[in-house]
Amino acid sequence: MTTARWAVTALRVFLVVLFAVLVLFQTMSLPGQFAHLAREAPEQAYLRWPATAVTVFWVLCVQVVIVATWRLLTLVRNDRIFSEPALVWVDAIVWAVAAGWLTLVGVFLYVGFHADDPGLPMLLFLLSVGATVLGLLMVVMRALLRQATTLRSDMEAVI
């Protein structure tokens, strides 16, 4: 159990670091990057605000996943992971991944129909497939958590 405790602690440290870096990106780097691109390519300046909004939204989706993961780690530490509250946090992850996936597919379709070069559409397609795999994996993990929670509840009722 000591290994699990160390892993949970290390994961929490890296989640805090990741969250802080994402806040920095959300507030400074992404808006600044798209402002710079608008100055460098005035013919595409109309994309500045939509691109900023979409990327900041994607970062927000990742932040929701981080917070939900933190809460799940708390349930693991307290030996309450096989409980109904855990399903709420897994649902939050599933919905955040789904929201990010929907906007990613929308961006992929927009870029795909307007691109001169196949590089960016292919990258967006790869990211879409990756997000699809992640989302479906979370749905399967939720089903497994539901089964384990039901099994634990049944076992506790017998005892």
mmCIF file of C-alpha atoms in Angstrom:
data_model
loop_
_atom_site.group_PDB
_atom_site.id
_atom_site.type_symbol
_atom_site.label_atom_id
_atom_site.label_comp_id
_atom_site.label_asym_id
_atom_site.label_seq_id
_atom_site.Cartn_x
_atom_site.Cartn_y
_atom_site.Cartn_z
ATOM 1 C CA MET A 1 0.000 0.000 0.000
ATOM 2 C CA THR A 2 2.988 2.296 0.497
ATOM 3 C CA THR A 3 3.647 2.303 -3.254
ATOM 4 C CA ALA A 4 0.082 3.401 -3.951
ATOM 5 C CA ARG A 5 0.362 6.166 -1.371
ATOM 6 C CA TRP A 6 3.572 7.450 -2.978
ATOM 7 C CA ALA A 7 2.025 7.237 -6.440
ATOM 8 C CA VAL A 8 -1.033 9.196 -5.312
ATOM 9 C CA THR A 9 1.168 11.856 -3.711
ATOM 10 C CA ALA A 10 3.392 12.144 -6.796
ATOM 11 C CA LEU A 11 0.369 12.301 -9.074
ATOM 12 C CA ARG A 12 -1.115 15.084 -6.966
ATOM 13 C CA VAL A 13 2.101 17.098 -7.188
ATOM 14 C CA PHE A 14 2.158 16.777 -10.962
ATOM 15 C CA LEU A 15 -1.563 17.589 -11.216
ATOM 16 C CA VAL A 16 -0.929 20.851 -9.341
ATOM 17 C CA VAL A 17 1.989 21.689 -11.643
ATOM 18 C CA LEU A 18 -0.059 20.834 -14.730
ATOM 19 C CA PHE A 19 -3.020 22.898 -13.521
ATOM 20 C CA ALA A 20 -0.766 25.909 -12.849
ATOM 21 C CA VAL A 21 0.846 25.667 -16.289
ATOM 22 C CA LEU A 22 -2.580 25.394 -17.912
ATOM 23 C CA VAL A 23 -3.775 28.536 -16.110
ATOM 24 C CA LEU A 24 -0.698 30.325 -17.434
ATOM 25 C CA PHE A 25 -1.460 29.133 -20.961
ATOM 26 C CA GLN A 26 -5.138 30.046 -20.611
ATOM 27 C CA THR A 27 -4.544 33.578 -19.428
ATOM 28 C CA MET A 28 -1.351 34.652 -21.153
ATOM 29 C CA SER A 29 0.176 32.349 -23.720
ATOM 30 C CA LEU A 30 -2.805 31.387 -25.881
ATOM 31 C CA PRO A 31 -4.392 34.852 -26.135
ATOM 32 C CA GLY A 32 -0.961 36.375 -26.777
ATOM 33 C CA GLN A 33 -0.103 33.786 -29.408
ATOM 34 C CA PHE A 34 -3.289 34.375 -31.374
ATOM 35 C CA ALA A 35 -2.876 38.158 -31.104
ATOM 36 C CA HIS A 36 0.627 37.777 -32.533
ATOM 37 C CA LEU A 37 -0.647 35.567 -35.356
ATOM 38 C CA ALA A 38 -3.335 38.151 -36.170
ATOM 39 C CA ARG A 39 -0.642 40.835 -36.505
ATOM 40 C CA GLU A 40 1.596 38.592 -38.613
ATOM 41 C CA ALA A 41 -1.169 37.376 -40.942
ATOM 42 C CA PRO A 42 -3.838 40.119 -41.151
ATOM 43 C CA GLU A 43 -5.813 38.141 -43.748
ATOM 44 C CA GLN A 44 -6.521 35.541 -41.041
ATOM 45 C CA ALA A 45 -6.995 37.970 -38.157
ATOM 46 C CA TYR A 46 -10.714 37.129 -38.074
ATOM 47 C CA LEU A 47 -9.728 33.738 -36.570
ATOM 48 C CA ARG A 48 -8.066 35.330 -33.536
ATOM 49 C CA TRP A 49 -11.046 35.289 -31.177
ATOM 50 C CA PRO A 50 -12.612 31.987 -32.274
ATOM 51 C CA ALA A 51 -9.209 30.276 -32.015
ATOM 52 C CA THR A 52 -8.589 31.831 -28.609
ATOM 53 C CA ALA A 53 -12.033 30.796 -27.347
ATOM 54 C CA VAL A 54 -11.724 27.223 -28.592
ATOM 55 C CA THR A 55 -8.235 26.637 -27.227
ATOM 56 C CA VAL A 56 -9.088 28.208 -23.868
ATOM 57 C CA PHE A 57 -12.167 25.933 -23.779
ATOM 58 C CA TRP A 58 -9.965 22.884 -24.447
ATOM 59 C CA VAL A 59 -7.703 23.904 -21.585
ATOM 60 C CA LEU A 60 -10.796 24.274 -19.385
ATOM 61 C CA CYS A 61 -11.844 20.719 -20.318
ATOM 62 C CA VAL A 62 -8.415 19.451 -19.238
ATOM 63 C CA GLN A 63 -8.727 21.420 -15.993
ATOM 64 C CA VAL A 64 -12.066 19.731 -15.276
ATOM 65 C CA VAL A 65 -10.380 16.361 -15.794
ATOM 66 C CA ILE A 66 -7.597 17.386 -13.392
ATOM 67 C CA VAL A 67 -10.046 18.452 -10.669
ATOM 68 C CA ALA A 68 -12.096 15.274 -11.103
ATOM 69 C CA THR A 69 -8.929 13.173 -10.961
ATOM 70 C CA TRP A 70 -7.912 14.956 -7.753
ATOM 71 C CA ARG A 71 -11.284 14.149 -6.213
ATOM 72 C CA LEU A 72 -10.997 10.512 -7.318
ATOM 73 C CA LEU A 73 -7.548 10.322 -5.730
ATOM 74 C CA THR A 74 -9.074 11.581 -2.483
ATOM 75 C CA LEU A 75 -11.629 8.778 -2.681
ATOM 76 C CA VAL A 76 -8.821 6.267 -3.320
ATOM 77 C CA ARG A 77 -6.880 7.555 -0.312
ATOM 78 C CA ASN A 78 -9.984 7.262 1.883
ATOM 79 C CA ASP A 79 -10.822 3.796 0.483
ATOM 80 C CA ARG A 80 -14.130 5.122 -0.894
ATOM 81 C CA ILE A 81 -13.417 4.759 -4.615
ATOM 82 C CA PHE A 82 -16.086 2.067 -4.997
ATOM 83 C CA SER A 83 -18.943 4.395 -4.089
ATOM 84 C CA GLU A 84 -21.567 6.507 -5.821
ATOM 85 C CA PRO A 85 -19.614 9.790 -5.398
ATOM 86 C CA ALA A 86 -16.803 8.301 -7.495
ATOM 87 C CA LEU A 87 -19.209 7.837 -10.389
ATOM 88 C CA VAL A 88 -20.048 11.550 -10.314
ATOM 89 C CA TRP A 89 -16.382 12.459 -10.796
ATOM 90 C CA VAL A 90 -15.899 9.876 -13.534
ATOM 91 C CA ASP A 91 -18.987 11.336 -15.246
ATOM 92 C CA ALA A 92 -17.365 14.775 -15.032
ATOM 93 C CA ILE A 93 -14.325 13.380 -16.843
ATOM 94 C CA VAL A 94 -16.502 11.732 -19.496
ATOM 95 C CA TRP A 95 -18.467 14.946 -20.107
ATOM 96 C CA ALA A 96 -15.301 17.082 -20.245
ATOM 97 C CA VAL A 97 -13.716 14.708 -22.773
ATOM 98 C CA ALA A 98 -16.967 14.661 -24.780
ATOM 99 C CA ALA A 99 -17.176 18.469 -24.854
ATOM 100 C CA GLY A 100 -13.542 18.766 -25.911
ATOM 101 C CA TRP A 101 -14.062 16.064 -28.551
ATOM 102 C CA LEU A 102 -17.111 17.807 -30.024
ATOM 103 C CA THR A 103 -15.275 21.095 -30.438
ATOM 104 C CA LEU A 104 -12.224 19.272 -31.792
ATOM 105 C CA VAL A 105 -14.321 17.547 -34.446
ATOM 106 C CA GLY A 106 -15.890 20.916 -35.315
ATOM 107 C CA VAL A 107 -12.455 22.494 -35.717
ATOM 108 C CA PHE A 108 -11.268 19.481 -37.729
ATOM 109 C CA LEU A 109 -14.209 19.817 -40.120
ATOM 110 C CA TYR A 110 -13.752 23.577 -40.491
ATOM 111 C CA VAL A 111 -10.019 23.285 -41.099
ATOM 112 C CA GLY A 112 -10.473 20.253 -43.332
ATOM 113 C CA PHE A 113 -12.780 22.129 -45.681
ATOM 114 C CA HIS A 114 -10.583 25.249 -45.761
ATOM 115 C CA ALA A 115 -7.044 23.831 -45.730
ATOM 116 C CA ASP A 116 -4.576 24.101 -48.589
ATOM 117 C CA ASP A 117 -2.147 21.673 -46.961
ATOM 118 C CA PRO A 118 -3.112 18.265 -45.495
ATOM 119 C CA GLY A 119 -0.747 18.617 -42.502
ATOM 120 C CA LEU A 120 -3.051 20.397 -40.054
ATOM 121 C CA PRO A 121 -6.183 18.381 -40.944
ATOM 122 C CA MET A 122 -4.180 15.172 -40.457
ATOM 123 C CA LEU A 123 -2.945 16.385 -37.071
ATOM 124 C CA LEU A 124 -6.487 17.316 -36.047
ATOM 125 C CA PHE A 125 -7.709 13.915 -37.249
ATOM 126 C CA LEU A 126 -5.055 12.204 -35.128
ATOM 127 C CA LEU A 127 -6.084 14.268 -32.095
ATOM 128 C CA SER A 128 -9.757 13.462 -32.774
ATOM 129 C CA VAL A 129 -9.021 9.735 -32.870
ATOM 130 C CA GLY A 130 -6.973 10.043 -29.666
ATOM 131 C CA ALA A 131 -9.771 11.943 -27.925
ATOM 132 C CA THR A 132 -12.260 9.323 -29.139
ATOM 133 C CA VAL A 133 -10.142 6.537 -27.662
ATOM 134 C CA LEU A 134 -9.796 8.446 -24.380
ATOM 135 C CA GLY A 135 -13.535 9.111 -24.184
ATOM 136 C CA LEU A 136 -14.471 5.496 -24.917
ATOM 137 C CA LEU A 137 -11.867 4.263 -22.438
ATOM 138 C CA MET A 138 -13.433 6.450 -19.760
ATOM 139 C CA VAL A 139 -16.892 5.065 -20.582
ATOM 140 C CA VAL A 140 -15.544 1.520 -20.158
ATOM 141 C CA MET A 141 -13.776 2.482 -16.929
ATOM 142 C CA ARG A 142 -17.014 3.983 -15.655
ATOM 143 C CA ALA A 143 -18.840 0.728 -16.404
ATOM 144 C CA LEU A 144 -16.148 -1.226 -14.535
ATOM 145 C CA LEU A 145 -16.381 1.167 -11.591
ATOM 146 C CA ARG A 146 -20.172 0.746 -11.580
ATOM 147 C CA GLN A 147 -19.789 -3.061 -11.511
ATOM 148 C CA ALA A 148 -17.198 -2.933 -8.730
ATOM 149 C CA THR A 149 -19.343 -0.521 -6.716
ATOM 150 C CA THR A 150 -22.379 -2.772 -7.061
ATOM 151 C CA LEU A 151 -20.323 -5.839 -6.140
ATOM 152 C CA ARG A 152 -18.892 -4.104 -3.067
ATOM 153 C CA SER A 153 -22.365 -2.955 -1.999
ATOM 154 C CA ASP A 154 -23.689 -6.488 -2.407
ATOM 155 C CA MET A 155 -20.772 -7.908 -0.408
ATOM 156 C CA GLU A 156 -21.305 -5.391 2.392
ATOM 157 C CA ALA A 157 -25.016 -6.256 2.497
ATOM 158 C CA VAL A 158 -24.179 -9.953 2.913
ATOM 159 C CA ILE A 159 -21.664 -9.293 5.668
#
